[in-house]
XYZ file of C-alpha atoms in Angstrom:
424
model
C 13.544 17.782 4.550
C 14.563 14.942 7.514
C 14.603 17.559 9.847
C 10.562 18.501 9.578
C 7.333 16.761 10.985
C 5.630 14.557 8.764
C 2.420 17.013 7.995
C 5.060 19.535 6.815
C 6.842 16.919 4.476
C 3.370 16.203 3.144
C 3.752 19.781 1.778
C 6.958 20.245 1.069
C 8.925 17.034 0.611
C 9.606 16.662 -2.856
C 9.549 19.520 -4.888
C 11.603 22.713 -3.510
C 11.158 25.532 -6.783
C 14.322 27.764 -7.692
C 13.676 31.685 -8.272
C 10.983 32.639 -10.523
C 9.587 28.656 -10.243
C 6.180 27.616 -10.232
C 5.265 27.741 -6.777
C 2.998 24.496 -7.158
C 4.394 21.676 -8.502
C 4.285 21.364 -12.385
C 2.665 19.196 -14.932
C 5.274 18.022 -17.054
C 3.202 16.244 -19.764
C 6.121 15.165 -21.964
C 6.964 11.529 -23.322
C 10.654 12.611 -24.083
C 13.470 15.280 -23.033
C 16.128 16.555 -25.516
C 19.606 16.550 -25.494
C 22.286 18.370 -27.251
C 24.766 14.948 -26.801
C 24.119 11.769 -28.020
C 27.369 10.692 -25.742
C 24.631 11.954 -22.784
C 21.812 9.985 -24.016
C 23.854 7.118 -24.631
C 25.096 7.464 -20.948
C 21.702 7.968 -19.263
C 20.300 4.621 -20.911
C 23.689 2.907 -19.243
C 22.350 4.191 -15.979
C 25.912 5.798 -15.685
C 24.436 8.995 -14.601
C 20.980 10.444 -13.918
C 18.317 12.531 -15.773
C 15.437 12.200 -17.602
C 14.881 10.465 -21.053
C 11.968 8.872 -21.469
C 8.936 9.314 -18.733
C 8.460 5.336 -17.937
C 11.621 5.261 -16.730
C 11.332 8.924 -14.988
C 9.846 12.395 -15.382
C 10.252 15.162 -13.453
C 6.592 15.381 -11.658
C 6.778 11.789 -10.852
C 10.401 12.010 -9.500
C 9.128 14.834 -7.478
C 6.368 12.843 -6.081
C 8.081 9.498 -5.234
C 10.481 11.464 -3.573
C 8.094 13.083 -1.078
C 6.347 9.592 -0.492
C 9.771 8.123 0.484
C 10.630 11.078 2.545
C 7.399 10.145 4.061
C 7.999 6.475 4.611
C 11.676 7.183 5.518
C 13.252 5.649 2.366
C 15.922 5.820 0.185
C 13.943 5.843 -3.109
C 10.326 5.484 -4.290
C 8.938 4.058 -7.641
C 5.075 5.223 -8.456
C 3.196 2.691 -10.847
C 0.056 3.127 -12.382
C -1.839 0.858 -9.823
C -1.357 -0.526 -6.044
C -1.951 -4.030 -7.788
C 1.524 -3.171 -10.511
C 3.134 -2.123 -6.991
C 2.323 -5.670 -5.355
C 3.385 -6.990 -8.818
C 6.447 -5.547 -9.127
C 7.735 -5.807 -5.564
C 7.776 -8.989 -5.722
C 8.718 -10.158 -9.263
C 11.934 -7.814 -8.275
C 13.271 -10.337 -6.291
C 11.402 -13.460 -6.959
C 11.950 -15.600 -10.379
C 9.924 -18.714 -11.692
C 10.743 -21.595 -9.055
C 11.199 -19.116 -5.927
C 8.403 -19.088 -2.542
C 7.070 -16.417 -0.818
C 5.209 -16.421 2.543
C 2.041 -14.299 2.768
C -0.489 -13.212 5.220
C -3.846 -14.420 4.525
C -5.515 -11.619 5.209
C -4.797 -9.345 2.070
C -6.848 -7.393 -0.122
C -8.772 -10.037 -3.015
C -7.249 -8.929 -5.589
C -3.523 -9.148 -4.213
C -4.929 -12.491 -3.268
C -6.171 -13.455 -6.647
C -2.579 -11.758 -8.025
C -0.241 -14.077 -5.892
C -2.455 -16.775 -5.614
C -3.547 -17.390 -9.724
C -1.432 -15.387 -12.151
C 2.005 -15.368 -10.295
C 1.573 -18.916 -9.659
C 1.167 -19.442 -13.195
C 4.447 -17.740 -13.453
C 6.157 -20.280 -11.394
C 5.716 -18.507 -8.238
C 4.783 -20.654 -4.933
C 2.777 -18.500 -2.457
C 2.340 -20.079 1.291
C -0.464 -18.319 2.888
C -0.836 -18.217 6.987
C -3.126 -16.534 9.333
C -1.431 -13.498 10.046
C -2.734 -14.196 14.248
C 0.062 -17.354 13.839
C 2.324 -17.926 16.208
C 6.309 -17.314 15.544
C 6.581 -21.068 15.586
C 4.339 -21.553 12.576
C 5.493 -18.592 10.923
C 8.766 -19.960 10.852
C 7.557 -23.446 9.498
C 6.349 -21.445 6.488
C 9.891 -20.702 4.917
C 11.612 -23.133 2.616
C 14.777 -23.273 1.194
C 13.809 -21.469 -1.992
C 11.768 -18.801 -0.089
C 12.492 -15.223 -1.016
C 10.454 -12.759 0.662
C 7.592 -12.214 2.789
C 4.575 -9.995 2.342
C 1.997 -8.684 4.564
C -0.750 -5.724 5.319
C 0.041 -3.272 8.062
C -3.869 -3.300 8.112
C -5.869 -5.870 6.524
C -8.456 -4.870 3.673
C -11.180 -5.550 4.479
C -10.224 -7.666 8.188
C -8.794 -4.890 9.740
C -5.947 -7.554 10.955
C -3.297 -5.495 12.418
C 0.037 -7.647 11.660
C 2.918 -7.875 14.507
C 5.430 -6.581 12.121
C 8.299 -7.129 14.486
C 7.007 -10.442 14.802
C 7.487 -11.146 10.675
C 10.815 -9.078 10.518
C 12.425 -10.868 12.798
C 11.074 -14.435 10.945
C 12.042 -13.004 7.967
C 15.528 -11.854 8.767
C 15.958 -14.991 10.332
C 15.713 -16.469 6.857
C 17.802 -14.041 5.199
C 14.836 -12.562 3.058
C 13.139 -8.968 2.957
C 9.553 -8.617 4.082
C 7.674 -6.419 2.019
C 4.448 -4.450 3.761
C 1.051 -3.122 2.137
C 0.907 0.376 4.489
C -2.447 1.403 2.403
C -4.887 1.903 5.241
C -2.500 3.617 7.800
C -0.194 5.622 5.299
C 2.920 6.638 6.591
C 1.024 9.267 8.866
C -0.057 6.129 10.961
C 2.574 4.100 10.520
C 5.941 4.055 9.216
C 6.581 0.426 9.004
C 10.611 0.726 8.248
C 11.149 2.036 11.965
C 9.979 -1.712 12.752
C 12.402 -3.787 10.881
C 10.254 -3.536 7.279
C 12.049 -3.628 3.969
C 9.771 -2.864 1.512
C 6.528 -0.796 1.704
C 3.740 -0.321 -0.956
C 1.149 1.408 -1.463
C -2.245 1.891 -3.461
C -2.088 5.466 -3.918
C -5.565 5.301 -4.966
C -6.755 5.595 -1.361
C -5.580 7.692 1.209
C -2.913 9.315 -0.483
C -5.036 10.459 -3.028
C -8.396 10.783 -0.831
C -10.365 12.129 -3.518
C -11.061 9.198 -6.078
C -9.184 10.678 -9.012
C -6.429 9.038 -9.705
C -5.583 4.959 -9.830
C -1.896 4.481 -9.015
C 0.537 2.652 -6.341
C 3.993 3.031 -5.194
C 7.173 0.911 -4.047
C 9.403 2.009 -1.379
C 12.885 0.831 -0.415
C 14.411 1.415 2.961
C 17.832 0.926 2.104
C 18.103 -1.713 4.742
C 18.264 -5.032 3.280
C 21.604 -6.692 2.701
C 21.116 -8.469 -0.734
C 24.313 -9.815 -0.692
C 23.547 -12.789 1.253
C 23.649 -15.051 -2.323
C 19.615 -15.108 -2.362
C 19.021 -12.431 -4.998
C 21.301 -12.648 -7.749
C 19.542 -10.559 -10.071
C 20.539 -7.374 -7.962
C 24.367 -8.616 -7.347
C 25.067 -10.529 -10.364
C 25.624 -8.043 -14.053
C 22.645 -7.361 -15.899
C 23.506 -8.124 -19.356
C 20.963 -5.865 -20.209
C 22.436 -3.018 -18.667
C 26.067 -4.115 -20.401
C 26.622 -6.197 -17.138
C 25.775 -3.637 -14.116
C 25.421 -4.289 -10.902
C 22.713 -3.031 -9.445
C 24.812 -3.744 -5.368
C 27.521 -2.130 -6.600
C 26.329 1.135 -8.809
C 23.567 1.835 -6.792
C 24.416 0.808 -3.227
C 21.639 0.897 -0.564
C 19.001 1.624 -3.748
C 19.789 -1.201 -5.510
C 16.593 -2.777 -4.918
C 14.443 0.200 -6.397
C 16.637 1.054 -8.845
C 16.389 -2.359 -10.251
C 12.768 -2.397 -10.406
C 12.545 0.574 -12.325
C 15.631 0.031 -14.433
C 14.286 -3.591 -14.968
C 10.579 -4.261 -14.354
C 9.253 -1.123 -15.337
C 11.298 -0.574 -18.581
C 10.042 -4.082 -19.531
C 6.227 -3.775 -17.830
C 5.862 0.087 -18.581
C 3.116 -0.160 -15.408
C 3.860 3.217 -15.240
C 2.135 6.047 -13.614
C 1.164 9.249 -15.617
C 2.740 12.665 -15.348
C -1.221 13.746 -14.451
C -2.148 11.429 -11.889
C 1.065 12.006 -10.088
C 0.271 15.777 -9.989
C -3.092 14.642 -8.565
C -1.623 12.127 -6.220
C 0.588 15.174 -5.035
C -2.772 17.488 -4.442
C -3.651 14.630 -1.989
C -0.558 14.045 0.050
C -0.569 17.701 0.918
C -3.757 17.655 2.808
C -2.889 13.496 3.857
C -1.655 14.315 7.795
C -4.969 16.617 7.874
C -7.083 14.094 6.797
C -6.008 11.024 7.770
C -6.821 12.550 11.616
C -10.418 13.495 10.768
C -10.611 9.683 8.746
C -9.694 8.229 12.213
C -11.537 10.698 14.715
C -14.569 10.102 12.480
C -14.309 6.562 12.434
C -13.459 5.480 16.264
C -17.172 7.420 16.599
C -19.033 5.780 14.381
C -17.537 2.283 15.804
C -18.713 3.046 19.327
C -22.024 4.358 18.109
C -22.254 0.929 16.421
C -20.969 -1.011 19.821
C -24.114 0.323 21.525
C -26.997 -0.612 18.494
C -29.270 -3.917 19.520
C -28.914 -4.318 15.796
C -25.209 -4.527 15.433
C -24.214 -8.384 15.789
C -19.814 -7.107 16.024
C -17.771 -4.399 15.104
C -14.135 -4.674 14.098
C -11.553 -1.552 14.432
C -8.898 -1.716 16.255
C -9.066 1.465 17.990
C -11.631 0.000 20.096
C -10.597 -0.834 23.449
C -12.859 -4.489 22.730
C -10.977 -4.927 20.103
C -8.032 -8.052 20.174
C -5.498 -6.356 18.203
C -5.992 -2.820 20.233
C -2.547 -2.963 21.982
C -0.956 -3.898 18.493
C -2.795 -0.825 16.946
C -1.328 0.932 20.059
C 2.132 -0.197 19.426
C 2.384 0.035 15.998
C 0.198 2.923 15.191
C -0.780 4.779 18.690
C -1.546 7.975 16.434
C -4.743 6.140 15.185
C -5.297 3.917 12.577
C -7.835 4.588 9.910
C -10.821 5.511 8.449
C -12.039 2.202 7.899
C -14.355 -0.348 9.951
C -16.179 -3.641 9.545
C -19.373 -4.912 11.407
C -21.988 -6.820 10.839
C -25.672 -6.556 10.733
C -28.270 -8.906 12.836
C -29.722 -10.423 9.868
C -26.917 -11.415 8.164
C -26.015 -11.211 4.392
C -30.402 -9.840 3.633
C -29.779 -7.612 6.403
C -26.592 -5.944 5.537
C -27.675 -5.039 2.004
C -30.851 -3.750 3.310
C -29.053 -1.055 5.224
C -26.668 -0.495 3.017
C -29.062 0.507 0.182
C -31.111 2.809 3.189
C -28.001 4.913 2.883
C -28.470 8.127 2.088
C -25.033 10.180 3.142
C -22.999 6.774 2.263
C -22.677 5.579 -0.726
C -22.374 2.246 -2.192
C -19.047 2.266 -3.929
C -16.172 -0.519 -5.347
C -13.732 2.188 -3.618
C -12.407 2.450 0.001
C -10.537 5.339 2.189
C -11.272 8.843 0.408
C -13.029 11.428 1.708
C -16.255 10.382 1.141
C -18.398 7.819 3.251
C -18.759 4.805 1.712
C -19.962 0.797 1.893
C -19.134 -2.366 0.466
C -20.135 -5.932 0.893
C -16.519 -7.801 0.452
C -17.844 -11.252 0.107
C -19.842 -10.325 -2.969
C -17.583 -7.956 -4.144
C -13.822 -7.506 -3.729
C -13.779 -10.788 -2.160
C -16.145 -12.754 -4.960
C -13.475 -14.974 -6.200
C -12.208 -16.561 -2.946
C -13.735 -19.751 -1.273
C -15.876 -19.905 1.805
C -12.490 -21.234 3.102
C -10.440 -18.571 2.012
C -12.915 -15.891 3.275
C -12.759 -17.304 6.407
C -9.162 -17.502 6.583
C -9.115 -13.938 5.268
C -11.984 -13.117 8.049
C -14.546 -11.797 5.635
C -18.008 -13.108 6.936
C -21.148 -13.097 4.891
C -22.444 -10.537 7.069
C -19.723 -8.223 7.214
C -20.547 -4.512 5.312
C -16.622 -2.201 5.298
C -17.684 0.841 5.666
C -14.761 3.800 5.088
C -15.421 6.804 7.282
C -15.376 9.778 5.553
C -14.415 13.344 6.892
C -17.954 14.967 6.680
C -19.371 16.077 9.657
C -19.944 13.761 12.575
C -23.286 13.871 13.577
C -24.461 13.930 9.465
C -22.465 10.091 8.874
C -24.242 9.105 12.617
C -27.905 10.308 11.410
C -27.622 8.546 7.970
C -26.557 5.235 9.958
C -29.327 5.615 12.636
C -31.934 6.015 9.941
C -31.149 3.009 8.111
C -30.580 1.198 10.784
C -34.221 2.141 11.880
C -35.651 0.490 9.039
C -34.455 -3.063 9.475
């Protein structure tokens, strides 16, 4: 499917049905597939050849679905989990052990904040966490000698930061490790992060790709790129005594790194996604390129509506032409970026929930980037858990309100923020 655009991949990519075939991909709501040979079995759980036997490790509506998301991205293999958190998990414990570092942007979503920052530290991970606005010299200080990878957000949640990613690469590289990207708020419609020197992308499939709120999942995907041969990640080029000494380099050549984590991580883990919510996540990545333009349309009006209220303090999207990281959104995604905006409210913190809760179209929601207009307060919310420092660092003000831009009509999603607005 190489050869076709992106919004036809979102249809197509994937699944292809023989004669007589269910036209729309199928349900396949099985724990377990039967074979005739127990010499077969016995060779599938060696990973000496491929098929289904058991649907944590694979099933065929999941296979169909990771492979249209890494025919989006670009990738050589995909790996769907049951949440964007597992997928942040996972890509990382892949190639990091107990005693290893890993550099990360500060601006993240909280809770892959609160995942690197308290329970993978109590694993024995070290996490060093930098402005993602630093300059290549500081970036560079980050590394140490045990470092291992570095992760980042194409587009912050909720910040809006839009990370140079040539700019990490190259630091990266430059240490011999992978850099691993969150591409939630652009999707791969926006932004296809492995044409600028990325690794690793994730995903929470919970947003955009699914756009209608009705499935929780997340995905890994592996470019193929990375040379892990470079004596940094001897779990993928040393034998898995597991696996009667594979090696993951040699049997599965530019996949290694994916099919480790699914051989490995998510035997052991079983973060798996269901056979159901993959067929949903599916339903959504046919209409993604469709929506993801309305998502962005939508949204660049409602920021310059904002720009011109008296009762607007800021407002933060980088499709503005005010905003600071506008000629990175240009660079890196000059299709548009996403649904999503921040501002704040003259008032502050009283003032935000005030309009918030005058909403009538929006809704106040713990959920971001469906179809549906929505608001949040991070601070008290997604953000709760981190210091004043760390919100700062992470750019989350006590004032700020993230409101994701629907696709409803316009001039309905300006009324219902004029009206509120009206009553502070």
């Amino acid at each position: 499917m190489s050869h076709y655009h992106i919004d036809t991949n979102c249809i197509h990519a994937g699944y292809e049905p023989g004669n007589g075939e269910s036209r729309v991909l199928p349900i396949v709501q099985s724990t377990t597939f039967k074979y005739d040979s127990a010499e077969t079995l016995g060779e599938l759980f060696d990973l000496k050849t491929d098929g289904f036997f058991y649907t944590r490790l694979g099933n065929p509506t999941i296979d169909a679905v990771e492979k249209k998301i890494a025919a989006l991205e670009g990738g050589v293999g995909a790996l769907l989990t049951s949440s964007g958190q597992a997928a942040s998990m996972i890509s990382v414990l892949n190639i990091c052990h107990a005693g290893d570092h890993a550099v990360c942007s500060s601006a993240i979503y909280g809770g892959t904040f609160n995942l690197f920052y308290k329970t993978m530290r109590e694993m024995g991970l070290e996490f060093s966490f930098l402005s993602p606005d630093c300059t290549e010299e500081e970036l560079n200080a980050a590394f140490q000698p045990n470092t291992r990878c570095v992760f980042a957000e194409t587009l912050s949640n909720p910040s809006l930061i839009v990370t140079d990613l040539e700019l990490f690469a190259k630091a990266a590289h430059a240490h011999g490790v992978p850099i691993i990207v969150d591409n939630t708020f652009p999707t791969p419609v926006n932004c296809r992060p492995f044409e600028f020197g990325v690794d690793i992308v994730t995903h929470s499939t919970t947003k955009y790709m699914d756009g209608h709120a009705v499935q929780v999942g997340g995905v890994i995907v592996d470019s193929g790129n990375f040379n892990w041969e470079n004596g940094k990640f001897p779990g993928l080029t040393e034998p898995d005594e597991s696996y009667h000494g594979i090696v993951y380099t040699k049997q599965f050549g530019k996949a290694a790194y994916i099919a480790k984590a699914r051989a490995h991580l998510m035997r052991d883990l079983g973060a798996q996604s269901s056979p159901n919510n993959a067929f949903l996540l599916n339903l959504g990545l046919e209409t993604l390129a469709v929506r993801m333009d309305r998502h962005c349309s939508n949204a660049l009006a409602v920021a310059i509506h904002l720009e011109q209220s008296d009762k607007i303090s800021w407002v933060n999207y980088p499709g503005l032409k005010s905003s600071k990281y506008y000629a990175l959104a240009k660079k890196y995604m000059p299709g548009g970026t996403c649904g999503v905006i921040s501002f704040g409210v003259k008032g502050g913190r009283a003032a935000a929930v005030k309009f918030m809760e005058g909403l009538k179209l929006a809704s106040i929601v713990i959920h971001v980037a469906d179809l549906r207009t929505c608001v949040l307060h991070p601070a008290s919310t997604t953000h709760r858990q981190l210091s004043d420092e760390q919100l700062a660092e992470a750019g989350i003000g006590a004032d700020m309100i993230r409101m994701s831009v629907g696709i409803e009509n316009i001039a309905d999603i300006l009324e219902d923020i004029d009206q509120s607005l009206e009553k502070l």
